[in-house]
Coordinates of C-alpha atoms and ligand atoms in Angstrom, one line a residue:
X1439 CA 2.3 7.4 -22.9
X1440 CA 0.5 7.3 -19.5
X1441 CA 1.5 9.8 -16.9
X1442 CA -0.3 8.3 -13.9
X1443 CA 1.5 8.6 -10.6
X1444 CA 2.1 5.4 -8.6
X1445 CA 3.1 5.6 -4.9
X1446 CA 5.6 2.9 -4.1
X1447 CA 5.9 2.4 -0.3
X1448 CA 9.3 1.3 1.0
X1449 CA 11.0 2.1 -2.3
X1450 CA 14.4 1.4 -0.8
X1451 CA 13.5 -2.3 -0.6
X1452 CA 14.8 -5.1 -2.9
X1453 CA 11.5 -5.8 -4.7
X1454 CA 10.3 -2.2 -4.6
X1455 CA 13.3 -0.9 -6.6
X1456 CA 12.5 -3.4 -9.3
X1457 CA 8.9 -2.3 -9.3
X1458 CA 10.0 1.3 -9.6
X1459 CA 12.3 0.5 -12.6
X1460 CA 9.5 -1.4 -14.3
X1461 CA 6.9 1.4 -13.7
X1462 CA 9.3 4.1 -14.9
X1463 CA 10.2 2.2 -18.0
X1464 CA 6.4 1.8 -18.7
X1465 CA 5.9 5.5 -18.6
X1466 CA 4.4 5.9 -15.1
X1467 CA 5.5 8.7 -12.7
X1468 CA 6.7 7.2 -9.4
X1469 CA 6.6 8.6 -5.9
X1470 CA 8.5 6.5 -3.4
X1471 CA 8.2 6.6 0.4
X1472 CA 11.4 6.3 2.4
X1473 CA 12.1 6.5 6.1
X1474 CA 15.1 8.7 5.6
X1475 CA 15.9 11.1 2.8
X1476 CA 19.5 9.8 2.8
X1477 CA 18.0 6.5 1.5
X1478 CA 16.3 8.5 -1.3
X1479 CA 19.7 9.6 -2.6
X1480 CA 20.9 6.0 -2.7
X1481 CA 17.7 4.8 -4.5
X1482 CA 18.1 7.6 -7.1
X1483 CA 21.7 6.5 -7.8
X1484 CA 20.6 2.9 -8.2
X1485 CA 17.5 3.5 -10.4
X1486 CA 19.3 6.0 -12.6
X1487 CA 21.5 3.1 -13.9
X1488 CA 18.4 1.4 -15.2
X1489 CA 15.9 4.0 -16.4
X1490 CA 15.1 7.7 -16.8
X1491 CA 14.5 8.9 -13.2
X1492 CA 13.1 12.4 -14.1
X1493 CA 9.5 11.2 -13.2
X1494 CA 10.7 10.0 -9.8
X1495 CA 10.2 11.8 -6.5
X1496 CA 10.3 10.9 -2.8
X1497 CA 8.4 11.5 0.4
X1498 CA 9.3 10.7 3.9
X1499 CA 6.8 8.4 5.8
X1500 CA 7.1 5.7 8.4
X1501 CA 4.5 2.9 8.8
X1502 CA 4.3 3.6 12.5
X1503 CA 3.4 7.3 12.2
X1504 CA 0.6 9.2 10.4
X1505 CA 3.1 11.9 9.4
X1506 CA 3.5 12.3 5.6
X1507 CA 1.0 9.8 4.4
X1508 CA -1.8 12.3 3.4
X1509 CA 0.7 14.3 1.4
X1510 CA 2.2 11.2 -0.1
X1511 CA -1.2 10.3 -1.6
X1512 CA -1.9 13.6 -3.3
X1513 CA -2.6 13.1 -7.0
X1514 CA -1.8 9.4 -6.8
X1515 CA -3.6 7.0 -9.2
X1516 CA -2.4 3.7 -7.6
X1517 CA -0.4 2.5 -4.6
X1518 CA 2.0 -0.5 -4.5
X1519 CA 2.3 -1.1 -0.8
X1520 CA 5.6 -3.0 -0.4
X1521 CA 6.9 -1.5 2.9
X1522 CA 7.0 -4.1 5.7
X1523 CA 9.8 -5.3 7.9
X1524 CA 11.3 -8.4 6.5
X1525 CA 13.9 -10.0 8.9
X1526 CA 14.8 -13.7 9.0
X1527 CA 15.6 -14.0 12.7
X1528 CA 12.8 -14.3 15.2
X1529 CA 12.6 -11.0 17.1
X1530 CA 12.2 -11.0 21.0
X1531 CA 9.0 -9.1 20.6
X1532 CA 6.8 -10.3 17.6
X1533 CA 5.3 -6.8 17.5
X1534 CA 8.5 -5.5 16.0
X1535 CA 7.2 -7.2 12.8
X1536 CA 3.5 -7.4 13.4
X1537 CA 2.7 -3.8 14.4
X1538 CA 4.3 -2.1 11.3
X1539 CA 2.8 -4.7 9.0
X1540 CA -0.7 -4.5 10.3
X1541 CA -1.0 -1.0 11.6
X1542 CA 1.1 0.3 8.7
X1543 CA -1.1 -1.4 6.1
X1544 CA -4.3 0.0 7.6
X1545 CA -2.7 3.5 7.8
X1546 CA -1.7 3.4 4.1
X1547 CA -5.1 2.0 3.1
X1548 CA -6.9 4.7 5.0
X1549 CA -4.8 7.5 3.5
X1550 CA -5.3 6.0 0.0
X1551 CA -9.1 5.9 0.4
X1552 CA -9.2 9.5 1.8
X1553 CA -7.2 10.7 -1.2
X1554 CA -9.6 8.8 -3.6
X1555 CA -6.8 6.6 -5.0
X1556 CA -8.2 4.2 -7.5
X1557 CA -5.9 1.2 -7.3
X1558 CA -4.2 -0.5 -4.3
X1559 CA -1.8 -3.4 -4.6
X1560 CA -0.6 -5.0 -1.4
X1561 CA 2.6 -7.1 -1.3
X1562 CA 1.6 -10.0 0.8
X1563 CA 3.4 -13.4 0.6
X1564 CA 3.2 -17.1 0.3
X1565 CA 3.7 -16.8 4.1
X1566 CA 0.1 -15.8 4.3
X1567 CA -0.9 -19.0 2.4
X1568 CA 1.1 -22.1 2.9
X1569 CA 2.3 -22.3 6.6
X1570 CA 1.0 -24.0 9.7
X1571 CA -1.0 -26.6 7.8
X1572 CA -1.1 -30.3 8.9
X1573 CA 1.8 -32.4 7.5
X1574 CA -0.6 -34.9 6.2
X1575 CA -2.0 -32.4 3.6
X1576 CA -1.4 -33.5 0.0
X1577 CA -3.4 -31.0 -2.0
X1578 CA -1.3 -28.3 -3.7
X1579 CA -1.7 -24.8 -2.2
X1580 CA -3.8 -22.4 -4.2
X1581 CA -4.9 -18.8 -4.0
X1582 CA -7.8 -19.9 -1.7
X1583 CA -5.5 -21.1 1.1
X1584 CA -4.6 -19.2 4.3
X1585 CA -1.8 -19.9 6.8
X1586 CA -3.0 -21.4 10.0
X1587 CA -1.7 -18.9 12.6
X1588 CA -1.3 -21.3 15.5
X1589 CA 0.0 -24.2 13.4
X1590 CA 3.5 -25.6 13.6
X1591 CA 6.5 -23.5 12.3
X1592 CA 4.5 -20.3 12.0
X1593 CA 7.0 -17.5 12.8
X1594 CA 6.4 -13.8 13.7
X1595 CA 7.2 -12.8 10.1
X1596 CA 4.7 -15.4 8.7
X1597 CA 2.1 -14.1 11.2
X1598 CA 2.8 -10.4 10.2
X1599 CA 2.1 -11.2 6.6
X1600 CA -1.0 -13.2 7.3
X1601 CA -2.4 -10.6 9.7
X1602 CA -1.7 -7.7 7.4
X1603 CA -3.3 -9.2 4.4
X1604 CA -6.3 -10.2 6.5
X1605 CA -6.5 -6.7 7.9
X1606 CA -6.5 -5.2 4.4
X1607 CA -9.2 -7.6 3.1
X1608 CA -11.4 -7.0 6.2
X1609 CA -11.0 -3.3 5.8
X1610 CA -12.1 -3.5 2.1
X1611 CA -15.1 -5.7 3.0
X1612 CA -16.2 -3.5 5.8
X1613 CA -15.8 -0.1 4.2
X1614 CA -16.3 -1.0 0.5
X1615 CA -14.4 2.0 -0.8
X1616 CA -14.4 2.8 -4.4
X1617 CA -10.9 1.5 -4.8
X1618 CA -9.7 -1.6 -6.6
X1619 CA -7.6 -3.9 -4.3
X1620 CA -5.4 -6.9 -5.1
X1621 CA -2.6 -8.7 -3.3
X1622 CA 0.5 -10.2 -4.8
X1623 CA 1.7 -13.3 -2.8
X1624 CA 5.3 -14.1 -3.8
X1625 CA 7.3 -17.1 -2.6
X1626 CA 11.0 -16.8 -1.9
X1627 CA 12.1 -14.0 -4.2
X1628 CA 15.3 -14.6 -6.1
X1629 CA 16.8 -12.8 -9.1
X1630 CA 19.3 -9.9 -9.4
X1631 CA 19.9 -7.3 -6.7
X1632 CA 20.1 -3.8 -8.0
X1633 CA 22.4 -2.6 -5.2
X1634 CA 24.0 -3.6 -1.9
X1635 CA 20.8 -2.9 0.2
X1636 CA 19.8 -6.5 -0.2
X1637 CA 16.7 -7.4 1.8
X1638 CA 15.9 -10.7 3.5
X1639 CA 15.7 -13.3 0.7
X1640 CA 19.2 -12.5 -0.6
X1641 CA 20.6 -13.2 2.9
X1642 CA 19.6 -16.9 2.4
X1643 CA 21.6 -17.3 -0.8
X1644 CA 24.4 -15.2 0.7
X1645 CA 24.8 -17.7 3.6
X1646 CA 25.3 -20.6 1.2
X1647 CA 27.7 -18.6 -1.0
X1648 CA 29.7 -17.8 2.2
X1649 CA 29.8 -21.5 3.1
X1650 CA 28.0 -21.0 6.3
X1651 CA 26.6 -24.5 6.1
X1652 CA 28.3 -27.7 4.8
X1653 CA 25.0 -29.0 3.3
X1654 CA 21.4 -27.8 2.6
X1655 CA 18.5 -28.6 4.8
X1656 CA 15.8 -30.5 3.0
X1657 CA 13.4 -27.5 2.7
X1658 CA 11.1 -26.7 -0.1
X1659 CA 9.8 -23.2 -1.1
X1660 CA 7.7 -21.6 -3.8
X1661 CA 10.3 -19.5 -5.6
X1662 CA 10.0 -16.6 -8.1
X1663 CA 12.2 -14.1 -9.9
X1664 CA 12.1 -10.5 -8.6
X1665 CA 11.7 -9.2 -12.2
X1666 CA 8.5 -11.2 -12.5
X1667 CA 7.2 -10.0 -9.1
X1668 CA 7.7 -6.4 -10.4
X1669 CA 5.7 -7.1 -13.6
X1670 CA 3.0 -8.8 -11.5
X1671 CA 2.6 -5.7 -9.4
X1672 CA 2.1 -3.5 -12.5
X1673 CA -0.3 -6.0 -14.1
X1674 CA -2.3 -6.0 -10.8
X1675 CA -2.6 -2.2 -11.0
X1676 CA -3.8 -2.4 -14.6
X1677 CA -5.9 -5.6 -14.6
X1678 CA -9.6 -5.6 -15.7
X1679 CA -10.1 -8.6 -13.3
X1680 CA -12.5 -7.8 -10.4
X1681 CA -11.2 -6.2 -7.2
X1682 CA -10.1 -8.6 -4.5
X1683 CA -7.7 -10.7 -6.7
X1684 CA -5.0 -12.7 -4.9
X1685 CA -2.1 -13.5 -7.2
X1686 CA 0.5 -16.1 -6.2
X1687 CA 4.0 -15.2 -7.5
X1688 CA 5.7 -18.6 -7.8
X1689 CA 7.5 -20.1 -10.8
X1690 CA 7.8 -23.6 -9.2
X1691 CA 8.4 -25.2 -5.9
X1692 CA 12.1 -25.9 -5.3
X1693 CA 14.2 -27.6 -2.6
X1694 CA 17.3 -25.7 -1.6
X1695 CA 19.3 -28.1 -3.6
X1696 CA 17.3 -27.1 -6.8
X1697 CA 18.6 -23.6 -6.1
X1698 CA 22.2 -24.6 -5.4
X1699 CA 22.7 -26.8 -8.4
X1700 CA 22.3 -24.1 -11.1
X1701 CA 24.3 -21.6 -8.9
X1702 CA 27.2 -24.1 -8.8
X1703 CA 26.9 -24.9 -12.5
X1704 CA 26.8 -21.2 -13.6
X1705 CA 29.1 -19.5 -11.1
X1706 CA 31.8 -22.2 -11.0
X1707 CA 34.7 -21.2 -8.7
X1708 CA 32.7 -18.2 -7.4
X1709 CA 30.3 -20.7 -5.9
X1710 CA 32.9 -23.1 -4.5
X1711 CA 31.5 -22.9 -0.9
X1712 CA 27.9 -23.6 -2.1
X1713 CA 26.8 -27.0 -0.7
X1714 CA 26.5 -29.9 -3.1
X1715 CA 24.5 -32.2 -0.9
X1716 CA 21.5 -32.3 1.5
X1717 CA 21.9 -32.6 5.2
X1718 CA 20.0 -35.5 6.7
X1719 CA 16.9 -34.4 8.6
X1720 CA 18.0 -36.1 11.8
X1721 CA 21.2 -34.0 11.8
X1722 CA 19.1 -30.7 11.7
X1723 CA 16.9 -32.1 14.5
X1724 CA 20.0 -32.7 16.5
X1725 CA 21.3 -29.2 15.9
X1726 CA 17.9 -27.8 16.8
X1727 CA 18.3 -29.0 20.3
X1728 CA 20.9 -26.2 20.8
X1729 CA 20.2 -23.7 18.0
X1730 CA 16.9 -21.8 18.0
X1731 CA 17.3 -20.9 14.3
X1732 CA 17.4 -24.5 13.3
X1733 CA 14.4 -25.2 15.6
X1734 CA 12.3 -22.9 13.5
X1735 CA 12.7 -25.0 10.3
X1736 CA 12.2 -28.5 11.9
X1737 CA 8.5 -28.7 11.3
X1738 CA 9.0 -28.1 7.5
X1739 CA 11.9 -30.5 7.0
X1740 CA 11.3 -32.9 4.1
X1741 CA 7.9 -31.5 3.3
X1742 CA 7.4 -30.6 -0.4
X1743 CA 5.5 -27.3 -0.7
X1744 CA 3.2 -28.2 -3.6
X1745 CA 1.7 -25.2 -5.4
X1746 CA -0.9 -24.7 -8.1
X1747 CA -1.0 -21.0 -9.2
X1748 CA -2.6 -21.7 -12.6
X1749 CA -5.4 -19.2 -11.8
X1750 CA -2.8 -16.4 -11.3
X1751 CA -0.9 -17.4 -14.5
X1752 CA -4.1 -17.2 -16.5
X1753 CA -5.5 -14.1 -14.9
X1754 CA -2.3 -12.0 -15.3
X1755 CA -1.0 -13.9 -18.4
X1756 CA 2.3 -14.6 -16.5
X1757 CA 5.0 -16.9 -17.8
X1758 CA 7.6 -17.1 -15.0
X1759 CA 11.3 -17.2 -15.1
X1760 CA 12.5 -20.5 -13.7
X1761 CA 14.8 -21.3 -10.8
X1762 CA 17.5 -22.3 -13.2
X1763 CA 17.8 -18.6 -14.1
X1764 CA 16.5 -16.8 -11.0
X1765 CA 18.8 -18.5 -8.4
X1766 CA 22.1 -17.9 -10.3
X1767 CA 21.0 -14.4 -11.2
X1768 CA 20.7 -13.6 -7.5
X1769 CA 24.0 -15.3 -6.6
X1770 CA 25.8 -13.6 -9.5
X1771 CA 24.6 -10.2 -8.3
X1772 CA 25.8 -10.9 -4.8
X1773 CA 29.2 -11.7 -6.1
X1774 CA 29.3 -8.7 -8.5
X1775 CA 28.3 -6.4 -5.7
X1776 CA 31.0 -7.8 -3.5
X1777 CA 28.5 -9.1 -0.9
X1778 CA 30.1 -12.5 -0.6
Ligands
NDP1861 P1 13.3 -5.3 2.0 O1 13.7 -5.5 3.4 O2 14.3 -5.1 1.0 O3 12.3 -4.1 1.9 C1 11.5 -3.8 3.0 C2 11.1 -2.3 2.8 O4 10.1 -2.0 3.9 C3 12.2 -1.3 3.0 O5 12.1 -0.3 2.0 C4 12.1 -0.8 4.4 O6 12.6 0.5 4.5 C5 10.6 -0.7 4.5 N1 10.1 -0.7 5.9 C6 10.3 -1.6 6.9 N2 9.8 -1.1 8.0 C7 9.2 0.1 7.7 C8 8.5 1.1 8.5 N3 8.3 0.9 9.8 N4 8.1 2.2 7.8 C9 8.3 2.4 6.5 N5 9.0 1.5 5.8 C10 9.4 0.4 6.4 O7 12.4 -6.5 1.6 P2 11.8 -7.1 0.2 O8 12.0 -6.1 -0.8 O9 12.3 -8.4 0.1 O10 10.2 -7.1 0.7 C11 9.3 -6.2 0.2 C12 7.9 -6.7 0.5 O11 7.8 -8.0 -0.1 C13 7.6 -7.0 2.0 O12 6.3 -6.7 2.2 C14 7.9 -8.5 2.2 O13 7.1 -9.0 3.2 C15 7.3 -9.0 0.8 N6 7.8 -10.3 0.4 C16 9.2 -10.5 0.2 C17 9.6 -11.8 -0.2 C18 11.1 -12.1 -0.4 O14 11.4 -13.3 -0.6 N7 11.9 -11.1 -0.5 C19 8.7 -12.9 -0.3 C20 7.3 -12.5 -0.2 C21 6.9 -11.3 0.2 P3 14.2 0.8 5.0 O15 15.0 0.7 3.7 O16 14.1 2.1 5.6 O17 14.5 -0.3 6.0

């Protein structure tokens, strides 16, 4: 069994906890960064339900400060850099998202290079690939595409993910460190929550379970199960593919209704408030006149996000869990954790 140490930044996050469980089950030692040591206790309790946590330790570090990062990297073989603010609402100041994402990524990269870490995996996003493009585009998005920063519907979050992945790739090209780099670019991450600290993507499903909207906007996403995203991170750490890989974590593109249908079918009465029809686009446009949140989605209404990640599937040997399983799994965990 391997005893390499992997640093997982932002280990308190929804995806990062799944990554930590997967790594610990595969025999890695895991060191997680947290912003507060109280979070470390919560993470310990959660992970202990799923794996042996004796090879798990914590360090305190914030993306906006140098403190703690050099110590965090000591003796580390690889880094999974997941920490980044993920909020759905548009902040007043875009730098609330962009600064920690970009500055933080460069800070973590520099500390990793200084400590001679061998492998670095950055959690980027489909947000860095598929947004701001002309509506007339018909080609599916692939690993070669980049979000157009000043295009329609590009939010501060989308910008933060695009700029932070760009910054990392530019850093690697400029400094050419002897460290293997890859990015994982997941779509909307579904699948089970491990605890009540739920992260941004579960809030979307939670809103529908709570009956916040009578119908679904006609919006399409690349979707993926969190358990697959965790496996992808580990495979990217271990791959013999060349440095620089960009791996799209997407099982399929799905409209909101494609997520709601299996949730309703599998959760029955627990999903009674989940919408069973799509809202017409004109209605959302009307609401958008008064509601800034609705305004943000108008440019993408009715546009199918077509994706071809066959290169990723082949390179990492991934077979993805489909939305029929990942959407109800997330909904069920929200119900079980009393979050509805
Ligand atoms: P979470 O919100 O659950 O996790 C975010 C993590 O980042 C938390 O651990 C949080 O710590 C940490 N963090 C935020 N700001 C800072 C900071 N200034 N310093 C240190 N740590 C910080 O989100 P997810 O698990 O969903 O997301 C993890 C990663 O995956 C992010 O990079 C996100 O952009 C990316 N991603 C997520 C997708 C999704 O659908 N969920 C899709 C595509 C990409 P704390 O607990 O202290 O707040």
